[in-house]
Amino acid sequence: LKDEMAHYAADCWDAEVFLRGYKWVEVAGHADRSAYDLKVHMAASNKDLQARAKLDTPKIIDVVEAAPVMKKMGKALGGGAKVVKKYLTEMKKEAVASLEKDLSTAGQAKLTIDGKEYTITSEMVEIKKYQKKESTYPYIPSVIEPSFGVGRIIYSILDNCLEVKGKGKDKRTLLNIPAVIAPIKAGIFTVTSKEGLKEIADGVRKSLVEEGLAVQQDISSTTIGRKYAKSDEVGIPFGIAIDDDSKTDKCVTIRDRNSWKQARVPIVDVPDTIRRLCRMKMTFEELIKKYGEFKA
């Protein structure tokens, strides 16, 4: 309702998110401030704060303006001449036409400015008419003001991304945060503690960090299934497994958190692959089409 909005707002609306525990909850408020702020500044400062945009096609406009003859006006009006000058230079086309009519018929015109009356004669003002080419047009930029509560947004992301998948022994809890906003982009895991796997894992981690990707590395003796489960729970979108075959075929297994599908990818391709997956330049299905699905 109009009386429920701030004085500066032309319109207001809320953004809501459905949360499992609370139903629909407001997470952001938006106010259309229109051009309120600049208009107020312009009125208080007497400065033109309009922006100008380029016209697709320049146009010719007819200009009619009242130009004060200050030598005559200053002598007749004294200190009031500046007030009348400002008033005349800001007159609209229709007002200038009306002033011209009064001056031509009566030889003078009366102007009321801020409650005070001034009389000007035809010799105090020159009515100018000419054509001008305009390539731009003025406008006052409007402002949309969003107001977000970070806590509610983070909670909404977590609530909507939390998922329980599978049944019985295969039951898993995962946080399917989209890869593009996931804090940690990939988990690097050794399948066993055999010699040589840690060095490969370190090299993969270094290559991903150099790409600006945050990763988590686990080379403990925990089973690979448990490592995957732990990374799923904290929202890591991709798992990279290094096994004994990695020492000979120079490949690793990349696992997708949401589908649990896997692909065998050359180590040299891993940084670009994870970067493209995280930036939504490639889907995991496209990755499988390129390298084939890997089933252990």
PDB file of N, CA, C and O in Angstrom, residues 103-152:
ATOM      1  N   LEU A 103       3.868  41.039 -24.242  1.00  0.00           N
ATOM      2  CA  LEU A 103       4.782  42.140 -24.571  1.00  0.00           C
ATOM      3  C   LEU A 103       4.395  42.821 -25.885  1.00  0.00           C
ATOM      4  O   LEU A 103       4.521  44.045 -26.033  1.00  0.00           O
ATOM      5  N   SER A 104       3.924  42.028 -26.849  1.00  0.00           N
ATOM      6  CA  SER A 104       3.579  42.599 -28.153  1.00  0.00           C
ATOM      7  C   SER A 104       2.269  43.378 -28.117  1.00  0.00           C
ATOM      8  O   SER A 104       2.092  44.348 -28.869  1.00  0.00           O
ATOM      9  N   THR A 105       1.349  42.985 -27.232  1.00  0.00           N
ATOM     10  CA  THR A 105       0.054  43.673 -27.157  1.00  0.00           C
ATOM     11  C   THR A 105       0.062  44.832 -26.170  1.00  0.00           C
ATOM     12  O   THR A 105      -0.491  45.908 -26.442  1.00  0.00           O
ATOM     13  N   ALA A 106       0.688  44.635 -25.022  1.00  0.00           N
ATOM     14  CA  ALA A 106       0.650  45.663 -23.973  1.00  0.00           C
ATOM     15  C   ALA A 106       1.979  46.391 -23.802  1.00  0.00           C
ATOM     16  O   ALA A 106       2.059  47.402 -23.088  1.00  0.00           O
ATOM     17  N   GLY A 107       3.043  45.849 -24.405  1.00  0.00           N
ATOM     18  CA  GLY A 107       4.354  46.486 -24.267  1.00  0.00           C
ATOM     19  C   GLY A 107       5.029  46.142 -22.952  1.00  0.00           C
ATOM     20  O   GLY A 107       6.169  46.540 -22.706  1.00  0.00           O
ATOM     21  N   GLN A 108       4.340  45.424 -22.096  1.00  0.00           N
ATOM     22  CA  GLN A 108       4.914  45.007 -20.815  1.00  0.00           C
ATOM     23  C   GLN A 108       4.213  43.731 -20.333  1.00  0.00           C
ATOM     24  O   GLN A 108       3.174  43.334 -20.857  1.00  0.00           O
ATOM     25  N   ALA A 109       4.819  43.126 -19.314  1.00  0.00           N
ATOM     26  CA  ALA A 109       4.229  41.922 -18.722  1.00  0.00           C
ATOM     27  C   ALA A 109       4.568  41.895 -17.237  1.00  0.00           C
ATOM     28  O   ALA A 109       5.612  42.408 -16.810  1.00  0.00           O
ATOM     29  N   LYS A 110       3.684  41.304 -16.465  1.00  0.00           N
ATOM     30  CA  LYS A 110       3.906  41.188 -15.013  1.00  0.00           C
ATOM     31  C   LYS A 110       4.267  39.745 -14.679  1.00  0.00           C
ATOM     32  O   LYS A 110       3.600  38.807 -15.116  1.00  0.00           O
ATOM     33  N   LEU A 111       5.341  39.588 -13.916  1.00  0.00           N
ATOM     34  CA  LEU A 111       5.811  38.265 -13.493  1.00  0.00           C
ATOM     35  C   LEU A 111       5.737  38.173 -11.976  1.00  0.00           C
ATOM     36  O   LEU A 111       6.190  39.082 -11.273  1.00  0.00           O
ATOM     37  N   THR A 112       5.157  37.091 -11.458  1.00  0.00           N
ATOM     38  CA  THR A 112       5.123  36.868 -10.011  1.00  0.00           C
ATOM     39  C   THR A 112       6.116  35.767  -9.682  1.00  0.00           C
ATOM     40  O   THR A 112       5.954  34.612 -10.106  1.00  0.00           O
ATOM     41  N   ILE A 113       7.164  36.132  -8.947  1.00  0.00           N
ATOM     42  CA  ILE A 113       8.241  35.201  -8.619  1.00  0.00           C
ATOM     43  C   ILE A 113       8.405  35.160  -7.102  1.00  0.00           C
ATOM     44  O   ILE A 113       8.691  36.187  -6.469  1.00  0.00           O
ATOM     45  N   ASP A 114       8.207  33.970  -6.521  1.00  0.00           N
ATOM     46  CA  ASP A 114       8.314  33.791  -5.063  1.00  0.00           C
ATOM     47  C   ASP A 114       7.453  34.809  -4.312  1.00  0.00           C
ATOM     48  O   ASP A 114       7.878  35.411  -3.309  1.00  0.00           O
ATOM     49  N   GLY A 115       6.249  35.055  -4.830  1.00  0.00           N
ATOM     50  CA  GLY A 115       5.307  35.945  -4.158  1.00  0.00           C
ATOM     51  C   GLY A 115       5.519  37.418  -4.423  1.00  0.00           C
ATOM     52  O   GLY A 115       4.756  38.259  -3.938  1.00  0.00           O
ATOM     53  N   LYS A 116       6.542  37.769  -5.189  1.00  0.00           N
ATOM     54  CA  LYS A 116       6.820  39.173  -5.480  1.00  0.00           C
ATOM     55  C   LYS A 116       6.559  39.455  -6.955  1.00  0.00           C
ATOM     56  O   LYS A 116       6.906  38.646  -7.817  1.00  0.00           O
ATOM     57  N   GLU A 117       5.954  40.605  -7.242  1.00  0.00           N
ATOM     58  CA  GLU A 117       5.595  40.938  -8.617  1.00  0.00           C
ATOM     59  C   GLU A 117       6.639  41.867  -9.258  1.00  0.00           C
ATOM     60  O   GLU A 117       7.103  42.829  -8.655  1.00  0.00           O
ATOM     61  N   TYR A 118       7.011  41.532 -10.497  1.00  0.00           N
ATOM     62  CA  TYR A 118       7.963  42.335 -11.253  1.00  0.00           C
ATOM     63  C   TYR A 118       7.313  42.701 -12.590  1.00  0.00           C
ATOM     64  O   TYR A 118       6.627  41.884 -13.211  1.00  0.00           O
ATOM     65  N   THR A 119       7.553  43.911 -13.031  1.00  0.00           N
ATOM     66  CA  THR A 119       7.043  44.353 -14.333  1.00  0.00           C
ATOM     67  C   THR A 119       8.218  44.517 -15.281  1.00  0.00           C
ATOM     68  O   THR A 119       9.189  45.221 -14.984  1.00  0.00           O
ATOM     69  N   ILE A 120       8.129  43.835 -16.410  1.00  0.00           N
ATOM     70  CA  ILE A 120       9.189  43.970 -17.412  1.00  0.00           C
ATOM     71  C   ILE A 120       8.581  44.518 -18.695  1.00  0.00           C
ATOM     72  O   ILE A 120       7.400  44.300 -18.994  1.00  0.00           O
ATOM     73  N   THR A 121       9.396  45.223 -19.453  1.00  0.00           N
ATOM     74  CA  THR A 121       8.944  45.805 -20.717  1.00  0.00           C
ATOM     75  C   THR A 121       9.593  45.053 -21.873  1.00  0.00           C
ATOM     76  O   THR A 121      10.536  44.260 -21.688  1.00  0.00           O
ATOM     77  N   SER A 122       9.117  45.340 -23.071  1.00  0.00           N
ATOM     78  CA  SER A 122       9.609  44.643 -24.260  1.00  0.00           C
ATOM     79  C   SER A 122      11.080  44.926 -24.527  1.00  0.00           C
ATOM     80  O   SER A 122      11.768  44.121 -25.163  1.00  0.00           O
ATOM     81  N   GLU A 123      11.596  46.066 -24.050  1.00  0.00           N
ATOM     82  CA  GLU A 123      13.006  46.373 -24.277  1.00  0.00           C
ATOM     83  C   GLU A 123      13.939  45.647 -23.285  1.00  0.00           C
ATOM     84  O   GLU A 123      15.149  45.659 -23.454  1.00  0.00           O
ATOM     85  N   MET A 124      13.339  45.030 -22.244  1.00  0.00           N
ATOM     86  CA  MET A 124      14.154  44.310 -21.252  1.00  0.00           C
ATOM     87  C   MET A 124      14.389  42.837 -21.621  1.00  0.00           C
ATOM     88  O   MET A 124      15.193  42.160 -20.988  1.00  0.00           O
ATOM     89  N   VAL A 125      13.666  42.346 -22.622  1.00  0.00           N
ATOM     90  CA  VAL A 125      13.788  40.935 -22.967  1.00  0.00           C
ATOM     91  C   VAL A 125      13.694  40.763 -24.476  1.00  0.00           C
ATOM     92  O   VAL A 125      12.929  41.446 -25.162  1.00  0.00           O
ATOM     93  N   GLU A 126      14.502  39.874 -25.000  1.00  0.00           N
ATOM     94  CA  GLU A 126      14.499  39.570 -26.428  1.00  0.00           C
ATOM     95  C   GLU A 126      13.993  38.137 -26.619  1.00  0.00           C
ATOM     96  O   GLU A 126      14.512  37.198 -26.013  1.00  0.00           O
ATOM     97  N   ILE A 127      12.948  37.969 -27.417  1.00  0.00           N
ATOM     98  CA  ILE A 127      12.414  36.639 -27.695  1.00  0.00           C
ATOM     99  C   ILE A 127      13.185  36.067 -28.887  1.00  0.00           C
ATOM    100  O   ILE A 127      13.127  36.622 -30.005  1.00  0.00           O
ATOM    101  N   LYS A 128      13.906  35.000 -28.663  1.00  0.00           N
ATOM    102  CA  LYS A 128      14.723  34.384 -29.719  1.00  0.00           C
ATOM    103  C   LYS A 128      14.058  33.099 -30.217  1.00  0.00           C
ATOM    104  O   LYS A 128      13.585  32.283 -29.414  1.00  0.00           O
ATOM    105  N   LYS A 129      14.032  32.961 -31.526  1.00  0.00           N
ATOM    106  CA  LYS A 129      13.481  31.747 -32.141  1.00  0.00           C
ATOM    107  C   LYS A 129      14.488  31.215 -33.155  1.00  0.00           C
ATOM    108  O   LYS A 129      14.931  31.951 -34.049  1.00  0.00           O
ATOM    109  N   TYR A 130      14.858  29.962 -32.980  1.00  0.00           N
ATOM    110  CA  TYR A 130      15.815  29.359 -33.898  1.00  0.00           C
ATOM    111  C   TYR A 130      15.683  27.839 -33.843  1.00  0.00           C
ATOM    112  O   TYR A 130      14.990  27.280 -32.987  1.00  0.00           O
ATOM    113  N   GLN A 131      16.362  27.173 -34.749  1.00  0.00           N
ATOM    114  CA  GLN A 131      16.369  25.711 -34.788  1.00  0.00           C
ATOM    115  C   GLN A 131      17.719  25.192 -34.319  1.00  0.00           C
ATOM    116  O   GLN A 131      18.763  25.821 -34.565  1.00  0.00           O
ATOM    117  N   LYS A 132      17.654  24.055 -33.637  1.00  0.00           N
ATOM    118  CA  LYS A 132      18.890  23.481 -33.089  1.00  0.00           C
ATOM    119  C   LYS A 132      18.898  21.973 -33.349  1.00  0.00           C
ATOM    120  O   LYS A 132      17.874  21.293 -33.197  1.00  0.00           O
ATOM    121  N   LYS A 133      20.053  21.471 -33.707  1.00  0.00           N
ATOM    122  CA  LYS A 133      20.214  20.028 -33.922  1.00  0.00           C
ATOM    123  C   LYS A 133      20.586  19.354 -32.600  1.00  0.00           C
ATOM    124  O   LYS A 133      21.521  19.775 -31.926  1.00  0.00           O
ATOM    125  N   GLU A 134      19.850  18.330 -32.247  1.00  0.00           N
ATOM    126  CA  GLU A 134      20.126  17.603 -31.004  1.00  0.00           C
ATOM    127  C   GLU A 134      20.482  16.156 -31.311  1.00  0.00           C
ATOM    128  O   GLU A 134      19.770  15.475 -32.049  1.00  0.00           O
ATOM    129  N   SER A 135      21.604  15.720 -30.757  1.00  0.00           N
ATOM    130  CA  SER A 135      22.066  14.340 -30.938  1.00  0.00           C
ATOM    131  C   SER A 135      21.874  13.513 -29.674  1.00  0.00           C
ATOM    132  O   SER A 135      22.092  12.299 -29.681  1.00  0.00           O
ATOM    133  N   THR A 136      21.522  14.193 -28.574  1.00  0.00           N
ATOM    134  CA  THR A 136      21.300  13.498 -27.307  1.00  0.00           C
ATOM    135  C   THR A 136      20.009  13.995 -26.679  1.00  0.00           C
ATOM    136  O   THR A 136      19.447  15.005 -27.091  1.00  0.00           O
ATOM    137  N   TYR A 137      19.547  13.270 -25.678  1.00  0.00           N
ATOM    138  CA  TYR A 137      18.371  13.705 -24.925  1.00  0.00           C
ATOM    139  C   TYR A 137      18.657  13.563 -23.425  1.00  0.00           C
ATOM    140  O   TYR A 137      19.396  12.665 -23.010  1.00  0.00           O
ATOM    141  N   PRO A 138      18.098  14.452 -22.610  1.00  0.00           N
ATOM    142  CA  PRO A 138      18.368  14.395 -21.169  1.00  0.00           C
ATOM    143  C   PRO A 138      17.407  13.452 -20.445  1.00  0.00           C
ATOM    144  O   PRO A 138      16.273  13.257 -20.865  1.00  0.00           O
ATOM    145  N   TYR A 139      17.902  12.859 -19.366  1.00  0.00           N
ATOM    146  CA  TYR A 139      17.031  12.058 -18.504  1.00  0.00           C
ATOM    147  C   TYR A 139      17.641  12.008 -17.103  1.00  0.00           C
ATOM    148  O   TYR A 139      18.846  12.217 -16.930  1.00  0.00           O
ATOM    149  N   ILE A 140      16.805  11.754 -16.133  1.00  0.00           N
ATOM    150  CA  ILE A 140      17.287  11.614 -14.755  1.00  0.00           C
ATOM    151  C   ILE A 140      17.320  10.136 -14.418  1.00  0.00           C
ATOM    152  O   ILE A 140      16.276   9.476 -14.419  1.00  0.00           O
ATOM    153  N   PRO A 141      18.494   9.569 -14.155  1.00  0.00           N
ATOM    154  CA  PRO A 141      18.589   8.135 -13.873  1.00  0.00           C
ATOM    155  C   PRO A 141      17.779   7.741 -12.643  1.00  0.00           C
ATOM    156  O   PRO A 141      17.726   8.473 -11.655  1.00  0.00           O
ATOM    157  N   SER A 142      17.147   6.595 -12.739  1.00  0.00           N
ATOM    158  CA  SER A 142      16.397   6.050 -11.607  1.00  0.00           C
ATOM    159  C   SER A 142      17.233   5.019 -10.868  1.00  0.00           C
ATOM    160  O   SER A 142      18.215   4.489 -11.408  1.00  0.00           O
ATOM    161  N   VAL A 143      16.830   4.711  -9.649  1.00  0.00           N
ATOM    162  CA  VAL A 143      17.602   3.807  -8.796  1.00  0.00           C
ATOM    163  C   VAL A 143      16.687   2.722  -8.230  1.00  0.00           C
ATOM    164  O   VAL A 143      15.614   3.014  -7.711  1.00  0.00           O
ATOM    165  N   ILE A 144      17.140   1.468  -8.360  1.00  0.00           N
ATOM    166  CA  ILE A 144      16.494   0.351  -7.664  1.00  0.00           C
ATOM    167  C   ILE A 144      17.393  -0.003  -6.488  1.00  0.00           C
ATOM    168  O   ILE A 144      18.579  -0.283  -6.660  1.00  0.00           O
ATOM    169  N   GLU A 145      16.841   0.022  -5.296  1.00  0.00           N
ATOM    170  CA  GLU A 145      17.634  -0.203  -4.079  1.00  0.00           C
ATOM    171  C   GLU A 145      17.282  -1.563  -3.471  1.00  0.00           C
ATOM    172  O   GLU A 145      16.237  -1.722  -2.847  1.00  0.00           O
ATOM    173  N   PRO A 146      18.165  -2.561  -3.653  1.00  0.00           N
ATOM    174  CA  PRO A 146      17.919  -3.863  -3.019  1.00  0.00           C
ATOM    175  C   PRO A 146      18.516  -3.888  -1.611  1.00  0.00           C
ATOM    176  O   PRO A 146      19.544  -3.263  -1.345  1.00  0.00           O
ATOM    177  N   SER A 147      17.858  -4.594  -0.725  1.00  0.00           N
ATOM    178  CA  SER A 147      18.343  -4.737   0.648  1.00  0.00           C
ATOM    179  C   SER A 147      18.330  -6.220   1.007  1.00  0.00           C
ATOM    180  O   SER A 147      17.262  -6.834   1.071  1.00  0.00           O
ATOM    181  N   PHE A 148      19.525  -6.778   1.217  1.00  0.00           N
ATOM    182  CA  PHE A 148      19.648  -8.207   1.460  1.00  0.00           C
ATOM    183  C   PHE A 148      20.101  -8.489   2.892  1.00  0.00           C
ATOM    184  O   PHE A 148      20.917  -7.755   3.444  1.00  0.00           O
ATOM    185  N   GLY A 149      19.572  -9.565   3.450  1.00  0.00           N
ATOM    186  CA  GLY A 149      20.079 -10.075   4.707  1.00  0.00           C
ATOM    187  C   GLY A 149      20.946 -11.288   4.403  1.00  0.00           C
ATOM    188  O   GLY A 149      20.438 -12.317   3.941  1.00  0.00           O
ATOM    189  N   VAL A 150      22.254 -11.182   4.595  1.00  0.00           N
ATOM    190  CA  VAL A 150      23.177 -12.251   4.200  1.00  0.00           C
ATOM    191  C   VAL A 150      22.869 -13.553   4.934  1.00  0.00           C
ATOM    192  O   VAL A 150      22.905 -14.640   4.344  1.00  0.00           O
ATOM    193  N   GLY A 151      22.528 -13.456   6.214  1.00  0.00           N
ATOM    194  CA  GLY A 151      22.249 -14.657   6.993  1.00  0.00           C
ATOM    195  C   GLY A 151      21.109 -15.468   6.415  1.00  0.00           C
ATOM    196  O   GLY A 151      21.188 -16.696   6.303  1.00  0.00           O
ATOM    197  N   ARG A 152      20.036 -14.796   6.025  1.00  0.00           N
ATOM    198  CA  ARG A 152      18.880 -15.503   5.462  1.00  0.00           C
ATOM    199  C   ARG A 152      19.213 -16.146   4.116  1.00  0.00           C
ATOM    200  O   ARG A 152      18.727 -17.226   3.791  1.00  0.00           O
TER     201      ARG A 152
END
